[in-house]
Amino acid sequence: MPAGTATLETAADPSSSNPQALRRLWLRWALTALIYAGTLAGGYWLLRDAWQPGRAAGWLAWAGLAALVELAILRGSLRHNHPPDSPSLRAGFGYGTALTLLCGLLLALVAGFLFAPRPPGWLAWMPALLYTAARLVDYIDGYVARITQYETKLGGILD
């Protein structure tokens, strides 16, 4: 195989040049999945006590589905965790990507309320508060990535 061919393959897939970085990203993905699962479980227990258990289960189903989609996109895009102008794979998420993941989690929590009737009492404010928090986080995630000089193609994909 010509030397130029190997270089093109490496440039096309940065993860092939740094398998250790990709393994560390898989661990970060697993940690992110645990955080998402813990947040969903906590939300379910909170809603189950304040709302009807059936409604809380419906919320969990829709929020869980949205979270699974987000985690699948993240898992499939880990190989893009490199700067836009460099094929060098980074082994961790920057603050900007972490904020983008937080925004995604908040939007997954909002998704749980989409097909549910209006929650009682103070819970009626929860979708609006979660959505507002998600928008505020989304507003600053790219800025944080730029000022920390940790912009990645992965962050752009998730955003």
PDB file of C-alpha atoms in Angstrom:
ATOM      1  CA  MET A   1       0.000   0.000   0.000  1.00  0.00           C
ATOM      2  CA  PRO A   2       1.452   3.400  -0.917  1.00  0.00           C
ATOM      3  CA  ALA A   3       2.324   5.704   1.963  1.00  0.00           C
ATOM      4  CA  GLY A   4      -0.076   8.381   0.675  1.00  0.00           C
ATOM      5  CA  THR A   5      -3.025   5.983   0.923  1.00  0.00           C
ATOM      6  CA  ALA A   6      -2.452   5.302   4.620  1.00  0.00           C
ATOM      7  CA  THR A   7      -2.220   9.031   5.283  1.00  0.00           C
ATOM      8  CA  LEU A   8      -5.524   9.650   3.516  1.00  0.00           C
ATOM      9  CA  GLU A   9      -7.250   6.920   5.538  1.00  0.00           C
ATOM     10  CA  THR A  10      -5.891   8.355   8.775  1.00  0.00           C
ATOM     11  CA  ALA A  11      -6.999  11.857   7.799  1.00  0.00           C
ATOM     12  CA  ALA A  12     -10.456  10.573   6.878  1.00  0.00           C
ATOM     13  CA  ASP A  13     -10.884   8.801  10.234  1.00  0.00           C
ATOM     14  CA  PRO A  14      -8.921  10.468  13.053  1.00  0.00           C
ATOM     15  CA  SER A  15      -9.931   7.710  15.481  1.00  0.00           C
ATOM     16  CA  SER A  16      -7.800   5.167  13.610  1.00  0.00           C
ATOM     17  CA  SER A  17      -4.649   7.134  14.448  1.00  0.00           C
ATOM     18  CA  ASN A  18      -5.390   7.330  18.183  1.00  0.00           C
ATOM     19  CA  PRO A  19      -7.269   4.292  19.550  1.00  0.00           C
ATOM     20  CA  GLN A  20      -6.428   5.257  23.152  1.00  0.00           C
ATOM     21  CA  ALA A  21      -8.200   8.580  22.739  1.00  0.00           C
ATOM     22  CA  LEU A  22     -11.215   6.781  21.281  1.00  0.00           C
ATOM     23  CA  ARG A  23     -11.299   4.361  24.247  1.00  0.00           C
ATOM     24  CA  ARG A  24     -11.261   7.314  26.635  1.00  0.00           C
ATOM     25  CA  LEU A  25     -14.106   8.906  24.671  1.00  0.00           C
ATOM     26  CA  TRP A  26     -16.112   5.676  24.984  1.00  0.00           C
ATOM     27  CA  LEU A  27     -15.653   5.889  28.759  1.00  0.00           C
ATOM     28  CA  ARG A  28     -16.785   9.508  28.693  1.00  0.00           C
ATOM     29  CA  TRP A  29     -19.803   8.424  26.652  1.00  0.00           C
ATOM     30  CA  ALA A  30     -20.611   5.747  29.260  1.00  0.00           C
ATOM     31  CA  LEU A  31     -20.341   8.331  32.035  1.00  0.00           C
ATOM     32  CA  THR A  32     -22.620  10.662  30.072  1.00  0.00           C
ATOM     33  CA  ALA A  33     -25.132   7.821  29.638  1.00  0.00           C
ATOM     34  CA  LEU A  34     -25.050   7.155  33.405  1.00  0.00           C
ATOM     35  CA  ILE A  35     -25.651  10.838  34.134  1.00  0.00           C
ATOM     36  CA  TYR A  36     -28.564  10.888  31.684  1.00  0.00           C
ATOM     37  CA  ALA A  37     -30.023   7.696  33.215  1.00  0.00           C
ATOM     38  CA  GLY A  38     -29.637   8.998  36.758  1.00  0.00           C
ATOM     39  CA  THR A  39     -31.294  12.287  35.867  1.00  0.00           C
ATOM     40  CA  LEU A  40     -34.184  10.479  34.176  1.00  0.00           C
ATOM     41  CA  ALA A  41     -34.613   8.178  37.180  1.00  0.00           C
ATOM     42  CA  GLY A  42     -34.573  11.147  39.555  1.00  0.00           C
ATOM     43  CA  GLY A  43     -37.089  12.983  37.396  1.00  0.00           C
ATOM     44  CA  TYR A  44     -39.345   9.938  37.363  1.00  0.00           C
ATOM     45  CA  TRP A  45     -39.266   9.602  41.159  1.00  0.00           C
ATOM     46  CA  LEU A  46     -39.967  13.310  41.574  1.00  0.00           C
ATOM     47  CA  LEU A  47     -42.872  13.215  39.129  1.00  0.00           C
ATOM     48  CA  ARG A  48     -44.235   9.935  40.492  1.00  0.00           C
ATOM     49  CA  ASP A  49     -44.642  11.474  43.926  1.00  0.00           C
ATOM     50  CA  ALA A  50     -46.015  14.810  42.682  1.00  0.00           C
ATOM     51  CA  TRP A  51     -48.055  13.512  39.736  1.00  0.00           C
ATOM     52  CA  GLN A  52     -49.851  10.275  38.941  1.00  0.00           C
ATOM     53  CA  PRO A  53     -47.527   7.252  38.522  1.00  0.00           C
ATOM     54  CA  GLY A  54     -48.951   6.537  35.052  1.00  0.00           C
ATOM     55  CA  ARG A  55     -48.270  10.078  33.906  1.00  0.00           C
ATOM     56  CA  ALA A  56     -44.735   9.885  35.328  1.00  0.00           C
ATOM     57  CA  ALA A  57     -44.154   6.647  33.425  1.00  0.00           C
ATOM     58  CA  GLY A  58     -45.338   8.328  30.204  1.00  0.00           C
ATOM     59  CA  TRP A  59     -42.974  11.210  30.866  1.00  0.00           C
ATOM     60  CA  LEU A  60     -40.127   8.767  31.425  1.00  0.00           C
ATOM     61  CA  ALA A  61     -40.883   6.937  28.169  1.00  0.00           C
ATOM     62  CA  TRP A  62     -40.773  10.083  26.018  1.00  0.00           C
ATOM     63  CA  ALA A  63     -37.854  11.681  27.859  1.00  0.00           C
ATOM     64  CA  GLY A  64     -35.977   8.367  27.746  1.00  0.00           C
ATOM     65  CA  LEU A  65     -36.549   8.028  24.010  1.00  0.00           C
ATOM     66  CA  ALA A  66     -35.212  11.532  23.389  1.00  0.00           C
ATOM     67  CA  ALA A  67     -32.194  10.832  25.613  1.00  0.00           C
ATOM     68  CA  LEU A  68     -31.488   7.562  23.777  1.00  0.00           C
ATOM     69  CA  VAL A  69     -31.512   9.358  20.435  1.00  0.00           C
ATOM     70  CA  GLU A  70     -29.089  11.967  21.766  1.00  0.00           C
ATOM     71  CA  LEU A  71     -26.780   9.312  23.218  1.00  0.00           C
ATOM     72  CA  ALA A  72     -26.846   7.362  19.938  1.00  0.00           C
ATOM     73  CA  ILE A  73     -25.862  10.489  18.006  1.00  0.00           C
ATOM     74  CA  LEU A  74     -23.070  11.156  20.503  1.00  0.00           C
ATOM     75  CA  ARG A  75     -21.833   7.556  20.327  1.00  0.00           C
ATOM     76  CA  GLY A  76     -21.817   7.562  16.545  1.00  0.00           C
ATOM     77  CA  SER A  77     -20.003  10.887  16.373  1.00  0.00           C
ATOM     78  CA  LEU A  78     -17.182  10.329  18.888  1.00  0.00           C
ATOM     79  CA  ARG A  79     -14.651  10.017  16.063  1.00  0.00           C
ATOM     80  CA  HIS A  80     -15.347  13.676  15.229  1.00  0.00           C
ATOM     81  CA  ASN A  81     -14.009  14.935  18.577  1.00  0.00           C
ATOM     82  CA  HIS A  82     -11.197  16.859  16.931  1.00  0.00           C
ATOM     83  CA  PRO A  83     -10.664  20.518  16.010  1.00  0.00           C
ATOM     84  CA  PRO A  84     -12.251  21.609  12.718  1.00  0.00           C
ATOM     85  CA  ASP A  85      -8.825  22.261  11.191  1.00  0.00           C
ATOM     86  CA  SER A  86      -6.960  19.217  12.546  1.00  0.00           C
ATOM     87  CA  PRO A  87      -7.483  15.453  12.377  1.00  0.00           C
ATOM     88  CA  SER A  88      -5.968  14.957  15.863  1.00  0.00           C
ATOM     89  CA  LEU A  89      -8.579  13.190  18.027  1.00  0.00           C
ATOM     90  CA  ARG A  90      -9.065  14.653  21.506  1.00  0.00           C
ATOM     91  CA  ALA A  91      -9.483  12.200  24.381  1.00  0.00           C
ATOM     92  CA  GLY A  92     -12.015  14.259  26.346  1.00  0.00           C
ATOM     93  CA  PHE A  93     -14.940  16.580  25.975  1.00  0.00           C
ATOM     94  CA  GLY A  94     -14.311  20.277  26.438  1.00  0.00           C
ATOM     95  CA  TYR A  95     -16.490  22.584  28.495  1.00  0.00           C
ATOM     96  CA  GLY A  96     -18.406  23.650  25.396  1.00  0.00           C
ATOM     97  CA  THR A  97     -19.290  20.070  24.484  1.00  0.00           C
ATOM     98  CA  ALA A  98     -20.234  19.357  28.095  1.00  0.00           C
ATOM     99  CA  LEU A  99     -22.616  22.330  27.996  1.00  0.00           C
ATOM    100  CA  THR A 100     -24.070  21.078  24.710  1.00  0.00           C
ATOM    101  CA  LEU A 101     -24.670  17.685  26.341  1.00  0.00           C
ATOM    102  CA  LEU A 102     -26.354  19.429  29.274  1.00  0.00           C
ATOM    103  CA  CYS A 103     -28.581  21.301  26.827  1.00  0.00           C
ATOM    104  CA  GLY A 104     -29.491  18.000  25.188  1.00  0.00           C
ATOM    105  CA  LEU A 105     -30.364  16.466  28.538  1.00  0.00           C
ATOM    106  CA  LEU A 106     -32.571  19.429  29.439  1.00  0.00           C
ATOM    107  CA  LEU A 107     -34.375  19.171  26.100  1.00  0.00           C
ATOM    108  CA  ALA A 108     -34.891  15.430  26.645  1.00  0.00           C
ATOM    109  CA  LEU A 109     -36.533  16.255  29.979  1.00  0.00           C
ATOM    110  CA  VAL A 110     -38.785  18.762  28.206  1.00  0.00           C
ATOM    111  CA  ALA A 111     -39.679  16.107  25.609  1.00  0.00           C
ATOM    112  CA  GLY A 112     -41.247  14.041  28.372  1.00  0.00           C
ATOM    113  CA  PHE A 113     -43.926  16.690  28.812  1.00  0.00           C
ATOM    114  CA  LEU A 114     -44.839  17.001  25.113  1.00  0.00           C
ATOM    115  CA  PHE A 115     -47.675  14.471  25.008  1.00  0.00           C
ATOM    116  CA  ALA A 116     -48.755  14.692  28.627  1.00  0.00           C
ATOM    117  CA  PRO A 117     -51.627  16.683  30.055  1.00  0.00           C
ATOM    118  CA  ARG A 118     -50.737  19.780  32.029  1.00  0.00           C
ATOM    119  CA  PRO A 119     -48.996  18.817  35.264  1.00  0.00           C
ATOM    120  CA  PRO A 120     -50.568  19.932  38.547  1.00  0.00           C
ATOM    121  CA  GLY A 121     -49.368  22.792  40.729  1.00  0.00           C
ATOM    122  CA  TRP A 122     -45.733  23.817  40.559  1.00  0.00           C
ATOM    123  CA  LEU A 123     -44.968  21.091  38.008  1.00  0.00           C
ATOM    124  CA  ALA A 124     -46.870  23.092  35.402  1.00  0.00           C
ATOM    125  CA  TRP A 125     -43.873  25.445  35.328  1.00  0.00           C
ATOM    126  CA  MET A 126     -41.304  22.684  34.877  1.00  0.00           C
ATOM    127  CA  PRO A 127     -41.397  22.439  31.042  1.00  0.00           C
ATOM    128  CA  ALA A 128     -40.957  26.203  30.676  1.00  0.00           C
ATOM    129  CA  LEU A 129     -38.134  26.324  33.227  1.00  0.00           C
ATOM    130  CA  LEU A 130     -36.320  23.385  31.633  1.00  0.00           C
ATOM    131  CA  TYR A 131     -36.696  24.845  28.156  1.00  0.00           C
ATOM    132  CA  THR A 132     -35.486  28.280  29.292  1.00  0.00           C
ATOM    133  CA  ALA A 133     -32.451  26.715  30.977  1.00  0.00           C
ATOM    134  CA  ALA A 134     -31.705  24.699  27.807  1.00  0.00           C
ATOM    135  CA  ARG A 135     -31.854  27.820  25.644  1.00  0.00           C
ATOM    136  CA  LEU A 136     -29.537  29.734  27.992  1.00  0.00           C
ATOM    137  CA  VAL A 137     -27.014  26.876  28.004  1.00  0.00           C
ATOM    138  CA  ASP A 138     -27.258  26.584  24.215  1.00  0.00           C
ATOM    139  CA  TYR A 139     -26.617  30.292  23.921  1.00  0.00           C
ATOM    140  CA  ILE A 140     -23.225  30.059  25.659  1.00  0.00           C
ATOM    141  CA  ASP A 141     -21.870  26.603  24.718  1.00  0.00           C
ATOM    142  CA  GLY A 142     -20.214  27.680  21.466  1.00  0.00           C
ATOM    143  CA  TYR A 143     -18.758  30.776  23.091  1.00  0.00           C
ATOM    144  CA  VAL A 144     -17.278  28.678  25.895  1.00  0.00           C
ATOM    145  CA  ALA A 145     -15.776  26.272  23.352  1.00  0.00           C
ATOM    146  CA  ARG A 146     -14.147  29.165  21.503  1.00  0.00           C
ATOM    147  CA  ILE A 147     -12.716  30.958  24.544  1.00  0.00           C
ATOM    148  CA  THR A 148     -11.328  27.701  25.953  1.00  0.00           C
ATOM    149  CA  GLN A 149      -9.890  26.908  22.496  1.00  0.00           C
ATOM    150  CA  TYR A 150     -11.590  23.512  22.534  1.00  0.00           C
ATOM    151  CA  GLU A 151     -13.824  23.712  19.472  1.00  0.00           C
ATOM    152  CA  THR A 152     -14.522  20.340  17.872  1.00  0.00           C
ATOM    153  CA  LYS A 153     -16.504  18.983  14.973  1.00  0.00           C
ATOM    154  CA  LEU A 154     -18.332  16.815  17.533  1.00  0.00           C
ATOM    155  CA  GLY A 155     -19.570  19.937  19.311  1.00  0.00           C
ATOM    156  CA  GLY A 156     -20.878  21.272  16.020  1.00  0.00           C
ATOM    157  CA  ILE A 157     -22.646  17.985  15.251  1.00  0.00           C
ATOM    158  CA  LEU A 158     -24.298  17.888  18.677  1.00  0.00           C
ATOM    159  CA  ASP A 159     -25.252  21.537  18.546  1.00  0.00           C
TER     160      ASP A 159
END
